[in-house]
Tab-separated table of C-alpha atoms in Angstrom:
chain	number	residue	atom	x	y	z
A	18	MET	CA	-32.626	0.139	-0.309
A	19	ILE	CA	-30.044	2.783	0.562
A	20	LEU	CA	-27.785	0.026	1.895
A	21	ILE	CA	-28.238	-2.095	-1.230
A	22	ARG	CA	-27.503	0.879	-3.496
A	23	SER	CA	-24.323	1.598	-1.491
A	24	ILE	CA	-23.079	-1.941	-1.953
A	25	LEU	CA	-23.867	-1.902	-5.674
A	26	ARG	CA	-22.019	1.397	-6.006
A	27	PHE	CA	-19.038	-0.145	-4.173
A	28	ALA	CA	-19.115	-3.082	-6.590
A	29	ASN	CA	-19.128	-0.841	-9.643
A	30	ASN	CA	-16.224	1.193	-8.319
A	31	LEU	CA	-14.243	-1.869	-7.326
A	32	TYR	CA	-14.354	-3.669	-10.670
A	33	PRO	CA	-13.641	-1.289	-13.548
A	34	PHE	CA	-13.681	-3.975	-16.226
A	35	SER	CA	-16.465	-6.369	-17.156
A	36	ALA	CA	-16.343	-8.297	-13.889
A	37	ARG	CA	-18.928	-7.472	-11.195
A	38	LEU	CA	-19.846	-8.906	-7.854
A	39	SER	CA	-22.082	-11.927	-8.097
A	40	PHE	CA	-25.471	-12.005	-6.407
A	41	SER	CA	-24.114	-14.455	-3.829
A	42	VAL	CA	-21.320	-12.054	-2.871
A	43	LEU	CA	-23.802	-9.203	-2.506
A	44	LEU	CA	-26.077	-11.377	-0.395
A	45	SER	CA	-23.142	-12.380	1.812
A	46	ALA	CA	-22.209	-8.732	2.260
A	47	LEU	CA	-25.793	-7.861	3.240
A	48	LEU	CA	-25.941	-10.689	5.756
A	49	PHE	CA	-22.563	-9.624	7.157
A	50	ILE	CA	-23.563	-6.006	7.603
A	51	SER	CA	-26.750	-7.054	9.391
A	52	SER	CA	-24.922	-9.531	11.642
A	53	PRO	CA	-24.057	-8.804	15.295
A	54	ALA	CA	-20.352	-8.644	14.380
A	55	PHE	CA	-21.023	-5.486	12.400
A	56	CYS	CA	-23.397	-3.784	14.825
A	57	PHE	CA	-22.650	-0.205	15.891
A	58	SER	CA	-23.905	1.435	19.022
A	59	GLU	CA	-26.134	4.480	18.800
A	60	LYS	CA	-24.537	7.435	17.062
A	61	GLN	CA	-22.662	9.625	19.487
A	62	PRO	CA	-21.165	13.111	19.094
A	63	GLN	CA	-17.664	12.790	17.698
A	64	PRO	CA	-14.669	14.813	18.917
A	65	LYS	CA	-12.704	16.820	16.368
A	66	LEU	CA	-9.348	15.676	17.697
A	67	LYS	CA	-8.457	12.455	19.470
A	68	VAL	CA	-4.984	11.601	20.711
A	69	TYR	CA	-3.736	8.379	22.243
A	70	GLN	CA	-1.179	7.787	24.997
A	71	ALA	CA	1.462	5.103	24.671
A	72	PRO	CA	0.943	2.052	26.889
A	73	GLN	CA	3.409	1.488	29.680
A	74	GLY	CA	6.364	-0.509	28.350
A	75	ALA	CA	6.002	0.574	24.732
A	76	ILE	CA	9.263	1.363	22.942
A	77	LEU	CA	9.407	5.081	22.195
A	78	ASN	CA	11.814	7.320	20.321
A	79	ASN	CA	12.799	10.793	21.539
A	80	THR	CA	14.134	12.055	18.203
A	81	PHE	CA	11.042	14.256	17.819
A	82	SER	CA	8.537	16.063	19.958
A	83	VAL	CA	5.088	16.109	18.293
A	84	LYS	CA	2.140	18.300	19.236
A	85	VAL	CA	-1.256	18.749	17.632
A	86	ARG	CA	-4.275	20.968	18.220
A	87	SER	CA	-7.595	21.831	16.672
A	88	ALA	CA	-7.370	25.172	14.945
A	89	GLY	CA	-6.832	27.745	17.692
A	90	GLY	CA	-7.130	25.183	20.489
A	91	GLU	CA	-4.772	23.868	23.147
A	92	TRP	CA	-1.676	21.956	22.092
A	93	GLN	CA	-1.658	18.263	22.953
A	94	ARG	CA	1.500	16.199	22.891
A	95	ILE	CA	1.376	12.775	21.232
A	96	PRO	CA	3.865	9.930	21.744
A	97	THR	CA	6.418	8.922	19.138
A	98	TYR	CA	7.020	5.204	18.817
A	99	LEU	CA	10.312	3.738	17.651
A	100	VAL	CA	9.948	1.955	14.310
A	101	LYS	CA	12.766	0.219	12.498
A	102	VAL	CA	13.412	0.690	8.782
A	103	ASP	CA	15.824	-0.982	6.384
A	104	HIS	CA	18.864	0.850	5.054
A	105	VAL	CA	20.866	-0.948	2.356
A	106	VAL	CA	24.502	0.122	2.180
A	107	ASP	CA	26.828	-1.607	-0.329
A	108	GLY	CA	24.457	-4.537	-0.530
A	109	MET	CA	24.295	-5.001	3.225
A	110	HIS	CA	21.135	-4.398	5.257
A	111	ARG	CA	21.249	-2.143	8.287
A	112	GLU	CA	18.446	-1.402	10.734
A	113	GLU	CA	17.768	2.271	11.342
A	114	GLN	CA	15.586	3.798	14.046
A	115	ALA	CA	12.813	6.041	12.748
A	116	SER	CA	9.682	7.342	14.501
A	117	MET	CA	5.912	6.961	14.195
A	118	SER	CA	3.015	8.944	15.692
A	119	ASN	CA	-0.728	8.950	15.064
A	120	PHE	CA	-3.932	10.734	15.995
A	121	ASP	CA	-7.504	11.119	14.726
A	122	PHE	CA	-9.153	14.348	13.608
A	123	ALA	CA	-11.925	15.990	11.636
A	124	GLY	CA	-11.950	19.452	10.131
A	125	GLU	CA	-8.616	21.214	10.486
A	126	VAL	CA	-5.673	20.672	12.809
A	127	GLU	CA	-2.324	22.332	13.382
A	128	VAL	CA	0.779	20.180	13.877
A	129	ALA	CA	4.177	21.080	15.355
A	130	VAL	CA	7.114	18.685	14.976
A	131	THR	CA	10.344	19.554	16.783
A	132	LEU	CA	13.725	17.965	16.125
A	133	ALA	CA	15.032	17.240	19.625
A	134	LYS	CA	18.756	17.327	18.847
A	135	GLY	CA	20.845	19.042	16.207
A	136	ASP	CA	20.159	21.918	13.872
A	137	ALA	CA	17.100	21.850	11.639
A	138	LYS	CA	18.447	23.458	8.481
A	139	ALA	CA	15.608	22.202	6.306
A	140	ALA	CA	12.354	20.264	6.595
A	141	ARG	CA	10.410	18.317	3.988
A	142	ILE	CA	6.905	16.844	4.154
A	143	ARG	CA	6.040	14.024	1.754
A	144	PRO	CA	4.340	13.017	-0.443
A	145	LEU	CA	5.469	16.121	-2.286
A	146	SER	CA	2.258	16.096	-4.325
A	147	TYR	CA	0.373	17.205	-1.190
A	148	ASN	CA	2.096	20.584	-1.539
A	149	MET	CA	2.097	21.082	2.223
A	150	VAL	CA	2.598	24.668	3.342
A	151	GLN	CA	5.117	24.589	6.175
A	152	ASP	CA	6.775	27.067	8.484
A	153	LEU	CA	10.194	26.121	9.866
A	154	ARG	CA	11.021	28.093	12.990
A	155	GLY	CA	14.238	27.058	14.662
A	156	SER	CA	14.018	23.309	15.150
A	157	THR	CA	10.219	23.144	14.788
A	158	VAL	CA	8.179	22.785	11.616
A	159	PHE	CA	4.542	23.909	11.756
A	160	PHE	CA	1.870	22.905	9.253
A	161	LYS	CA	-1.869	22.312	8.934
A	162	LEU	CA	-3.898	19.294	7.878
A	163	VAL	CA	-7.404	19.561	6.462
A	164	LYS	CA	-7.942	15.910	5.621
A	165	PRO	CA	-6.662	12.533	6.843
A	166	SER	CA	-3.137	11.931	5.573
A	167	ASN	CA	-0.244	9.498	5.974
A	168	ILE	CA	2.910	11.553	5.658
A	169	SER	CA	6.662	11.610	6.283
A	170	ILE	CA	8.384	14.540	7.965
A	171	GLU	CA	12.108	14.676	7.214
A	172	PHE	CA	14.669	17.100	8.609
A	173	ASN	CA	17.897	17.823	6.743
A	174	GLY	CA	17.083	15.232	4.050
A	175	ASP	CA	17.251	12.301	6.522
A	176	ILE	CA	14.861	9.590	5.323
A	177	PHE	CA	16.037	6.926	7.783
A	178	HIS	CA	15.395	8.787	11.044
A	179	ASN	CA	12.224	10.542	9.943
A	180	LEU	CA	8.784	10.820	11.508
A	181	HIS	CA	5.946	8.780	9.987
A	182	LEU	CA	2.820	10.697	10.946
A	183	PHE	CA	-0.537	8.958	10.473
A	184	ALA	CA	-3.404	11.440	10.772
A	185	ASN	CA	-6.520	9.298	10.733
A	186	PRO	CA	-10.179	10.153	10.339
A	187	ILE	CA	-12.253	10.083	13.530
A	188	GLU	CA	-13.476	6.551	14.105
A	189	SER	CA	-17.174	5.992	13.435
A	190	PHE	CA	-17.187	2.582	15.103
A	191	VAL	CA	-17.944	2.617	18.836
A	192	PRO	CA	-17.244	-0.787	20.415
A	193	ASP	CA	-20.034	-2.277	22.481
A	194	ARG	CA	-18.242	-4.255	25.198
A	195	LYS	CA	-21.468	-6.211	25.878
A	196	ASN	CA	-21.623	-7.584	22.336
A	197	LYS	CA	-20.653	-11.261	22.512
A	198	ASN	CA	-19.317	-11.059	18.952
A	199	LEU	CA	-16.824	-8.341	19.857
A	200	ILE	CA	-13.227	-9.205	20.827
A	201	TYR	CA	-11.764	-6.179	22.565
A	202	PHE	CA	-8.092	-5.368	23.113
A	203	GLY	CA	-8.003	-2.396	25.460
A	204	PRO	CA	-5.135	-0.093	26.388
A	205	GLY	CA	-1.905	-1.857	27.279
A	206	ILE	CA	0.545	-4.389	25.888
A	207	HIS	CA	-1.017	-7.752	25.108
A	208	GLU	CA	1.078	-10.916	25.020
A	209	ILE	CA	-0.588	-13.345	22.584
A	210	ASP	CA	-0.325	-16.998	23.637
A	211	GLY	CA	1.513	-18.986	20.998
A	212	GLY	CA	2.216	-15.828	18.991
A	213	LYS	CA	-1.024	-16.053	16.975
A	214	PHE	CA	-4.537	-14.901	17.747
A	215	LYS	CA	-6.958	-16.809	15.502
A	216	ILE	CA	-10.188	-14.932	14.878
A	217	PRO	CA	-13.366	-17.014	14.458
A	218	SER	CA	-16.082	-16.281	11.903
A	219	ASN	CA	-18.660	-13.573	12.554
A	220	LYS	CA	-16.436	-11.669	14.986
A	221	THR	CA	-15.304	-8.080	15.202
A	222	VAL	CA	-11.866	-7.488	16.724
A	223	TYR	CA	-11.269	-4.009	18.093
A	224	VAL	CA	-7.736	-2.866	18.961
A	225	HIS	CA	-7.727	0.323	21.020
A	226	GLY	CA	-5.421	3.137	19.952
A	227	GLU	CA	-3.385	2.664	23.128
A	228	ALA	CA	-2.961	-1.104	22.628
A	229	VAL	CA	0.062	-3.031	21.348
A	230	LEU	CA	-0.342	-6.694	20.360
A	231	LYS	CA	2.650	-9.002	20.646
A	232	GLY	CA	1.344	-11.601	18.259
A	233	GLN	CA	-0.213	-12.109	14.847
A	234	LEU	CA	-3.863	-11.434	14.044
A	235	LEU	CA	-4.860	-14.460	11.974
A	236	VAL	CA	-8.062	-14.821	9.947
A	237	GLU	CA	-7.971	-18.394	8.675
A	238	ASN	CA	-10.840	-20.404	7.159
A	239	ALA	CA	-13.249	-17.784	8.476
A	240	ARG	CA	-16.049	-15.585	7.183
A	241	ASN	CA	-17.473	-12.243	8.129
A	242	VAL	CA	-14.572	-10.863	10.182
A	243	ARG	CA	-13.783	-7.264	11.002
A	244	ILE	CA	-10.514	-5.979	12.501
A	245	LEU	CA	-10.810	-2.350	13.569
A	246	GLY	CA	-9.128	0.254	15.714
A	247	ARG	CA	-6.080	2.472	15.963
A	248	GLY	CA	-3.767	0.108	17.802
A	249	MET	CA	-0.700	-1.679	16.558
A	250	VAL	CA	0.856	-5.069	16.106
A	251	ASP	CA	4.371	-4.935	17.543
A	252	GLN	CA	7.096	-4.556	14.921
A	253	ALA	CA	8.835	-7.668	16.235
A	254	VAL	CA	5.898	-9.724	14.838
A	255	LYS	CA	6.467	-10.719	11.235
A	256	MET	CA	3.326	-10.998	9.111
A	257	GLY	CA	1.379	-9.136	11.775
A	258	ILE	CA	-1.968	-9.482	9.973
A	259	LYS	CA	-2.728	-12.566	7.875
A	260	ILE	CA	-5.913	-13.371	5.981
A	261	ALA	CA	-5.929	-16.962	4.722
A	262	ASN	CA	-8.632	-18.879	2.870
A	263	SER	CA	-11.334	-16.570	4.167
A	264	ARG	CA	-14.243	-14.527	2.876
A	265	ASN	CA	-15.790	-11.155	3.706
A	266	VAL	CA	-12.962	-9.656	5.718
A	267	PHE	CA	-12.524	-5.996	6.564
A	268	VAL	CA	-9.388	-4.539	8.181
A	269	SER	CA	-9.139	-0.858	9.061
A	270	GLY	CA	-6.935	1.586	10.915
A	271	LEU	CA	-4.198	-0.603	12.414
A	272	PHE	CA	-0.415	-0.506	12.233
A	273	SER	CA	1.477	-3.702	11.424
A	274	THR	CA	4.642	-4.981	9.816
A	275	GLN	CA	2.819	-6.800	7.025
A	276	CYS	CA	-0.715	-7.644	5.899
A	277	LEU	CA	-1.146	-10.690	3.659
A	278	THR	CA	-4.224	-11.851	1.753
A	279	GLY	CA	-4.072	-15.410	0.428
A	280	GLY	CA	-6.698	-17.782	-0.977
A	281	SER	CA	-9.449	-15.340	-0.036
A	282	ASP	CA	-12.427	-13.502	-1.522
A	283	SER	CA	-14.118	-10.172	-0.781
A	284	VAL	CA	-11.430	-8.520	1.343
A	285	THR	CA	-11.124	-4.810	2.131
A	286	ILE	CA	-8.009	-3.330	3.733
A	287	ARG	CA	-8.389	0.361	4.505
A	288	ASN	CA	-6.108	2.883	6.240
A	289	VAL	CA	-3.696	0.170	7.377
A	290	LYS	CA	-0.033	1.090	7.763
A	291	THR	CA	2.843	-1.349	7.388
A	292	ILE	CA	6.506	-0.669	8.100
A	293	SER	CA	8.976	-3.574	7.928
A	294	TYR	CA	12.726	-3.765	8.367
A	295	PHE	CA	13.618	-7.489	8.125
A	296	GLY	CA	14.361	-9.761	5.163
A	297	TRP	CA	11.384	-10.777	2.989
A	298	GLY	CA	9.444	-7.946	4.556
A	299	ASP	CA	6.769	-7.554	1.836
A	300	GLY	CA	4.047	-5.117	2.819
A	301	MET	CA	0.758	-6.271	1.315
A	302	ASN	CA	0.864	-9.519	-0.645
A	303	ILE	CA	-2.172	-10.758	-2.563
A	304	MET	CA	-1.945	-14.443	-3.505
A	305	ALA	CA	-4.620	-16.508	-5.274
A	306	SER	CA	-7.361	-14.102	-4.179
A	307	ASN	CA	-10.301	-12.328	-5.786
A	308	ASN	CA	-12.270	-9.147	-5.151
A	309	VAL	CA	-9.734	-7.343	-2.990
A	310	LEU	CA	-9.837	-3.600	-2.268
A	311	ILE	CA	-6.840	-1.886	-0.665
A	312	ASP	CA	-7.539	1.754	0.071
A	313	SER	CA	-5.743	4.649	1.809
A	314	VAL	CA	-2.821	2.575	3.119
A	315	PHE	CA	0.822	3.451	3.793
A	316	ASN	CA	3.480	0.840	3.026
A	317	ARG	CA	7.169	1.358	3.800
A	318	ASN	CA	8.793	-2.002	3.411
A	319	SER	CA	12.044	-3.936	3.334
A	320	ASP	CA	10.835	-5.847	0.281
A	321	ASP	CA	8.016	-5.405	-2.241
A	322	CYS	CA	5.373	-2.967	-0.984
A	323	SER	CA	2.520	-4.616	-2.892
A	324	THR	CA	2.259	-7.780	-4.950
A	325	VAL	CA	-0.338	-9.751	-6.884
A	326	TYR	CA	0.449	-13.428	-7.490
A	327	GLY	CA	-1.317	-16.649	-8.371
A	328	THR	CA	-0.485	-19.882	-6.568
A	329	ARG	CA	1.996	-19.258	-3.759
A	330	HIS	CA	2.731	-20.569	-0.242
A	331	GLY	CA	-0.073	-23.141	-0.356
A	332	PHE	CA	-2.691	-20.727	-1.700
A	333	LYS	CA	-3.961	-21.964	-5.070
A	334	GLY	CA	-5.534	-20.217	-8.026
A	335	GLY	CA	-5.311	-17.028	-10.037
A	336	SER	CA	-6.156	-13.512	-8.828
A	337	ARG	CA	-8.889	-11.275	-10.205
A	338	ASN	CA	-10.576	-7.958	-9.478
A	339	ILE	CA	-7.914	-6.228	-7.403
A	340	VAL	CA	-8.035	-2.485	-6.645
A	341	PHE	CA	-5.223	-0.623	-4.884
A	342	GLN	CA	-5.938	3.086	-4.460
A	343	ASN	CA	-5.369	6.361	-2.611
A	344	SER	CA	-2.155	5.172	-0.992
A	345	VAL	CA	1.551	5.818	-0.385
A	346	LEU	CA	4.309	3.318	-1.265
A	347	TRP	CA	7.912	3.445	-0.108
A	348	ALA	CA	10.176	0.546	-1.076
A	349	ASP	CA	13.442	0.562	0.865
A	350	VAL	CA	14.212	-2.628	-1.089
A	351	ALA	CA	12.707	-4.161	-4.259
A	352	HIS	CA	9.478	-3.008	-5.934
A	353	PRO	CA	6.727	-0.626	-4.920
A	354	ILE	CA	4.412	-2.640	-7.234
A	355	LEU	CA	4.998	-6.183	-8.496
A	356	ILE	CA	2.582	-8.410	-10.417
A	357	GLY	CA	2.981	-11.916	-11.703
A	358	THR	CA	6.149	-13.706	-10.589
A	359	HIS	CA	4.460	-16.685	-8.927
A	360	GLY	CA	1.791	-19.070	-10.153
A	361	SER	CA	1.253	-22.694	-11.139
A	362	THR	CA	3.104	-24.192	-14.094
A	363	PRO	CA	1.072	-27.465	-14.021
A	364	SER	CA	-2.250	-25.538	-14.043
A	365	PRO	CA	-1.655	-22.170	-15.751
A	366	GLU	CA	-3.460	-19.245	-14.167
A	367	ILE	CA	-4.680	-15.781	-15.081
A	368	LEU	CA	-4.096	-12.545	-13.155
A	369	GLU	CA	-6.546	-9.961	-14.452
A	370	ASN	CA	-8.620	-6.864	-13.768
A	371	ILE	CA	-6.013	-5.208	-11.588
A	372	THR	CA	-6.183	-1.455	-10.930
A	373	TYR	CA	-3.797	0.922	-9.184
A	374	ASN	CA	-5.167	4.439	-8.833
A	375	ASN	CA	-4.132	7.669	-7.121
A	376	LEU	CA	-0.824	6.604	-5.588
A	377	ASP	CA	2.359	8.349	-4.498
A	378	ILE	CA	5.575	6.356	-4.810
A	379	LEU	CA	8.170	7.901	-2.503
A	380	ASP	CA	11.120	5.591	-3.073
A	381	HIS	CA	12.508	2.556	-4.883
A	382	LYS	CA	15.954	1.164	-4.086
A	383	GLU	CA	17.186	-1.990	-5.772
A	384	ALA	CA	20.654	-2.707	-7.114
A	385	GLN	CA	19.781	-6.093	-8.669
A	386	LEU	CA	18.741	-5.488	-12.277
A	387	ASP	CA	16.318	-8.442	-12.252
A	388	TYR	CA	14.259	-6.884	-9.451
A	389	GLN	CA	13.901	-3.259	-10.448
A	390	GLY	CA	10.845	-1.289	-11.498
A	391	CYS	CA	8.436	0.975	-9.639
A	392	PHE	CA	5.840	-0.624	-11.898
A	393	ALA	CA	6.875	-4.242	-12.420
A	394	ILE	CA	4.802	-6.794	-14.308
A	395	ASN	CA	6.950	-9.923	-14.490
A	396	ALA	CA	5.053	-12.878	-15.922
A	397	GLY	CA	6.480	-16.182	-14.720
A	398	ASP	CA	5.140	-19.652	-13.785
A	399	SER	CA	2.905	-19.812	-16.883
A	400	ASN	CA	0.851	-16.816	-15.705
A	401	LEU	CA	-1.122	-14.759	-18.221
A	402	ILE	CA	-1.472	-11.172	-16.974
A	403	ARG	CA	-4.075	-8.954	-18.584
A	404	LYS	CA	-6.338	-5.945	-18.077
A	405	VAL	CA	-4.085	-3.980	-15.762
A	406	ARG	CA	-4.578	-0.257	-15.194
A	407	PHE	CA	-2.216	2.258	-13.564
A	408	GLU	CA	-3.765	5.705	-13.258
A	409	ASN	CA	-2.975	9.000	-11.543
A	410	ILE	CA	0.302	7.905	-10.005
A	411	ARG	CA	3.074	10.267	-8.984
A	412	VAL	CA	6.618	8.913	-8.685
A	413	GLU	CA	9.182	10.924	-6.754
A	414	ASP	CA	12.931	10.804	-7.362
A	415	PHE	CA	13.670	7.320	-6.048
A	416	ARG	CA	17.209	6.280	-5.150
A	417	GLN	CA	17.948	3.409	-7.564
A	418	GLY	CA	16.072	1.381	-10.134
A	419	GLN	CA	13.767	1.601	-13.143
A	420	LEU	CA	10.506	3.408	-13.619
A	421	LEU	CA	8.950	0.286	-15.123
A	422	ASN	CA	9.839	-3.285	-15.961
A	423	LEU	CA	7.441	-5.332	-18.101
A	424	ARG	CA	8.817	-8.788	-18.904
A	425	VAL	CA	7.651	-12.253	-19.745
A	426	PHE	CA	10.501	-14.130	-18.141
A	427	TYR	CA	11.836	-17.342	-16.677
A	428	ASN	CA	13.535	-16.486	-13.426
A	429	LYS	CA	14.884	-19.876	-12.373
A	430	LYS	CA	15.440	-18.665	-8.823
A	431	TYR	CA	11.707	-18.170	-8.241
A	432	CYS	CA	9.854	-19.690	-11.202
A	433	THR	CA	9.400	-23.103	-12.763
A	434	SER	CA	8.499	-21.823	-16.247
A	435	PRO	CA	8.177	-18.594	-18.235
A	436	GLY	CA	4.886	-16.756	-18.184
A	437	ARG	CA	2.379	-16.924	-21.020
A	438	GLY	CA	2.138	-13.204	-21.723
A	439	ILE	CA	1.191	-9.669	-20.717
A	440	GLU	CA	-1.595	-7.857	-22.529
A	441	ASN	CA	-3.935	-4.869	-22.306
A	442	VAL	CA	-2.112	-2.597	-19.867
A	443	LEU	CA	-2.868	1.098	-19.485
A	444	PHE	CA	-0.566	3.660	-17.876
A	445	LYS	CA	-2.620	6.862	-17.563
A	446	ASN	CA	-1.502	10.149	-16.014
A	447	ILE	CA	1.790	8.830	-14.698
A	448	THR	CA	4.352	11.444	-13.669
A	449	TYR	CA	7.978	10.961	-12.699
A	450	SER	CA	10.257	13.752	-11.544
A	451	GLY	CA	13.878	12.863	-10.942
A	452	SER	CA	17.237	11.834	-12.317
A	453	ASN	CA	17.940	8.398	-10.818
A	454	SER	CA	15.813	6.202	-13.059
A	455	VAL	CA	17.866	3.930	-15.303
A	456	THR	CA	16.615	2.483	-18.604
A	457	SER	CA	13.224	0.792	-18.256
A	458	ILE	CA	12.595	-2.545	-19.979
A	459	ILE	CA	9.677	-3.950	-21.968
A	460	CYS	CA	10.478	-7.385	-23.320
A	461	GLY	CA	8.630	-10.579	-24.263
A	462	TYR	CA	9.972	-14.130	-24.123
A	463	ASP	CA	9.287	-15.782	-27.489
A	464	LYS	CA	6.749	-15.688	-30.305
A	465	ASP	CA	4.166	-17.481	-28.165
A	466	ARG	CA	4.843	-15.526	-24.973
A	467	THR	CA	4.523	-11.901	-25.919
A	468	ILE	CA	3.728	-8.465	-24.597
A	469	ARG	CA	1.041	-6.619	-26.495
A	470	ASP	CA	-1.335	-3.678	-26.371
A	471	ILE	CA	0.391	-1.400	-23.872
A	472	VAL	CA	-0.885	2.201	-23.822
A	473	PHE	CA	0.840	5.156	-22.181
A	474	GLU	CA	-1.610	8.040	-21.901
A	475	ASN	CA	-0.243	11.377	-20.672
A	476	LEU	CA	3.069	9.963	-19.479
A	477	THR	CA	5.087	12.876	-18.124
A	478	ILE	CA	8.779	12.619	-17.239
A	479	ASN	CA	10.441	15.663	-15.732
A	480	GLY	CA	7.712	17.889	-17.112
A	481	LEU	CA	7.893	16.463	-20.658
A	482	LEU	CA	4.617	14.998	-21.930
A	483	ILE	CA	5.606	12.036	-24.095
A	484	SER	CA	3.449	11.001	-27.055
A	485	ASP	CA	3.865	9.508	-30.506
A	486	ASP	CA	3.013	12.858	-32.093
A	487	MET	CA	5.603	14.851	-30.141
A	488	LYS	CA	8.407	16.673	-31.898
A	489	LYS	CA	11.427	14.387	-32.134
A	490	PRO	CA	13.894	13.078	-34.735
A	491	ALA	CA	11.949	10.915	-37.185
A	492	TRP	CA	14.266	7.955	-36.681
A	493	TYR	CA	13.715	7.911	-32.888
A	494	LYS	CA	11.135	5.661	-31.309
A	495	THR	CA	8.934	7.397	-28.785
A	496	SER	CA	10.114	4.892	-26.198
A	497	ASP	CA	13.657	6.250	-26.681
A	498	ILE	CA	12.482	9.650	-25.451
A	499	ALA	CA	10.878	8.012	-22.446
A	500	GLY	CA	14.065	6.090	-21.640
A	501	PHE	CA	12.433	2.689	-22.290
A	502	TYR	CA	14.143	-0.240	-24.010
A	503	VAL	CA	11.535	-2.155	-26.024
A	504	GLY	CA	12.886	-5.608	-26.842
A	505	ASP	CA	11.701	-8.549	-28.894
A	506	HIS	CA	8.249	-10.111	-28.914
A	507	VAL	CA	6.507	-6.835	-28.103
A	508	GLU	CA	3.746	-5.292	-30.196
A	509	GLY	CA	1.213	-2.526	-29.886
A	510	ILE	CA	3.106	0.000	-27.719
A	511	THR	CA	1.504	3.423	-28.054
A	512	PHE	CA	2.047	6.812	-26.391
A	513	ILE	CA	-0.886	9.192	-26.568
A	514	ARG	CA	-1.814	12.544	-25.119
A	515	THR	CA	-5.345	13.542	-24.096
A	516	LYS	CA	-4.575	16.772	-22.275
């Protein structure tokens, strides 16, 4: 009964609107959890700090030296991998070499990050909302962590040669090598035959924290699959994790370039990190899928960090019941969040019950006006987008773009028709601090393809709480104060304060 109550509680948290998991989905989840693929060994004492060594042949970066210890314990050095990121200069893309390290811990740890070359005049730890207390001594910054965090450490304002530090929770899963339903990738570099490792149904894949896979992890036409561990898919592998036309899939703890969910149902992606540097390097796409939870992830990408679409790339249907929460988004190009561009003009679809909660947006950089917006809902391909909720989201001073872009549009480059509309969208407790945001846009298409019922609750821009009852010239629209252009075929825009 405890297990059943836990699943019901998960369902209620996952679907904040009227939709709930069906009995068949609950039954499938129960069968999955009781299956051999999900079996854990007997509970064992867990260490408070676990570090991993890099496998021989892994590509490392010596920009930083990173050490970690349990409070008052012995320092342990952890490797720093080389990860590429995308730097756009005058419209041209340039690969930069940044760093990545990871470890697991519980309780409290102390971290020391040393800049190997040059003077460390300043250090910054992001997201800024974490309010990390730091101590910069010479070329080393010291700080403490009391909970799992995915953070960026930047010296002298350099965001392209920074350290991405992924401090994970201690793993609760202990792989049983004797379990015939376990596929185990141990320490070392693994060359995947054909570049793709297809995972059968009812299997658990475990990737050790000292393992690097040179090939894609593919879940296709499968059910009841788990992908766990602290290892990584090599950055040379595009679309490192792909979930296609599958059901009951759980992915946790890995590093990859991208993680796509298409044509699937009942998918959870937790504590996965994606960093891409190549063209079309979207982080986490959701296409024609339902009942998807993305939790505690870090996406730094060379295209959209997160998307929700309908029909796309052979996956068919709308998308419903999507939750994206407790995560960090960093768009070196395009959008941190994009909903709605792709669908099916011949068979119009609905994208609905979509929630983004407790996010930090670290950057947005896009010169093309058609593709701006930290929050972008762009209804094309006859899509109707409704019941969308953005809540408790903090936006830092991104480099170039708009805070939001809500449009029913016909983008002939990517769409075959305009969308049908956008309705019932809530922006609650959104804060933006910065000076680089240009005018945001809210605009419908025609009298039959409108935007309606958009609520901004406790929208705060540079410390100013914006509401319809605020003090302003009577002839100003509240949207003018927010820096939003509200165009034609838009109705029901309200700004309220509840704090």
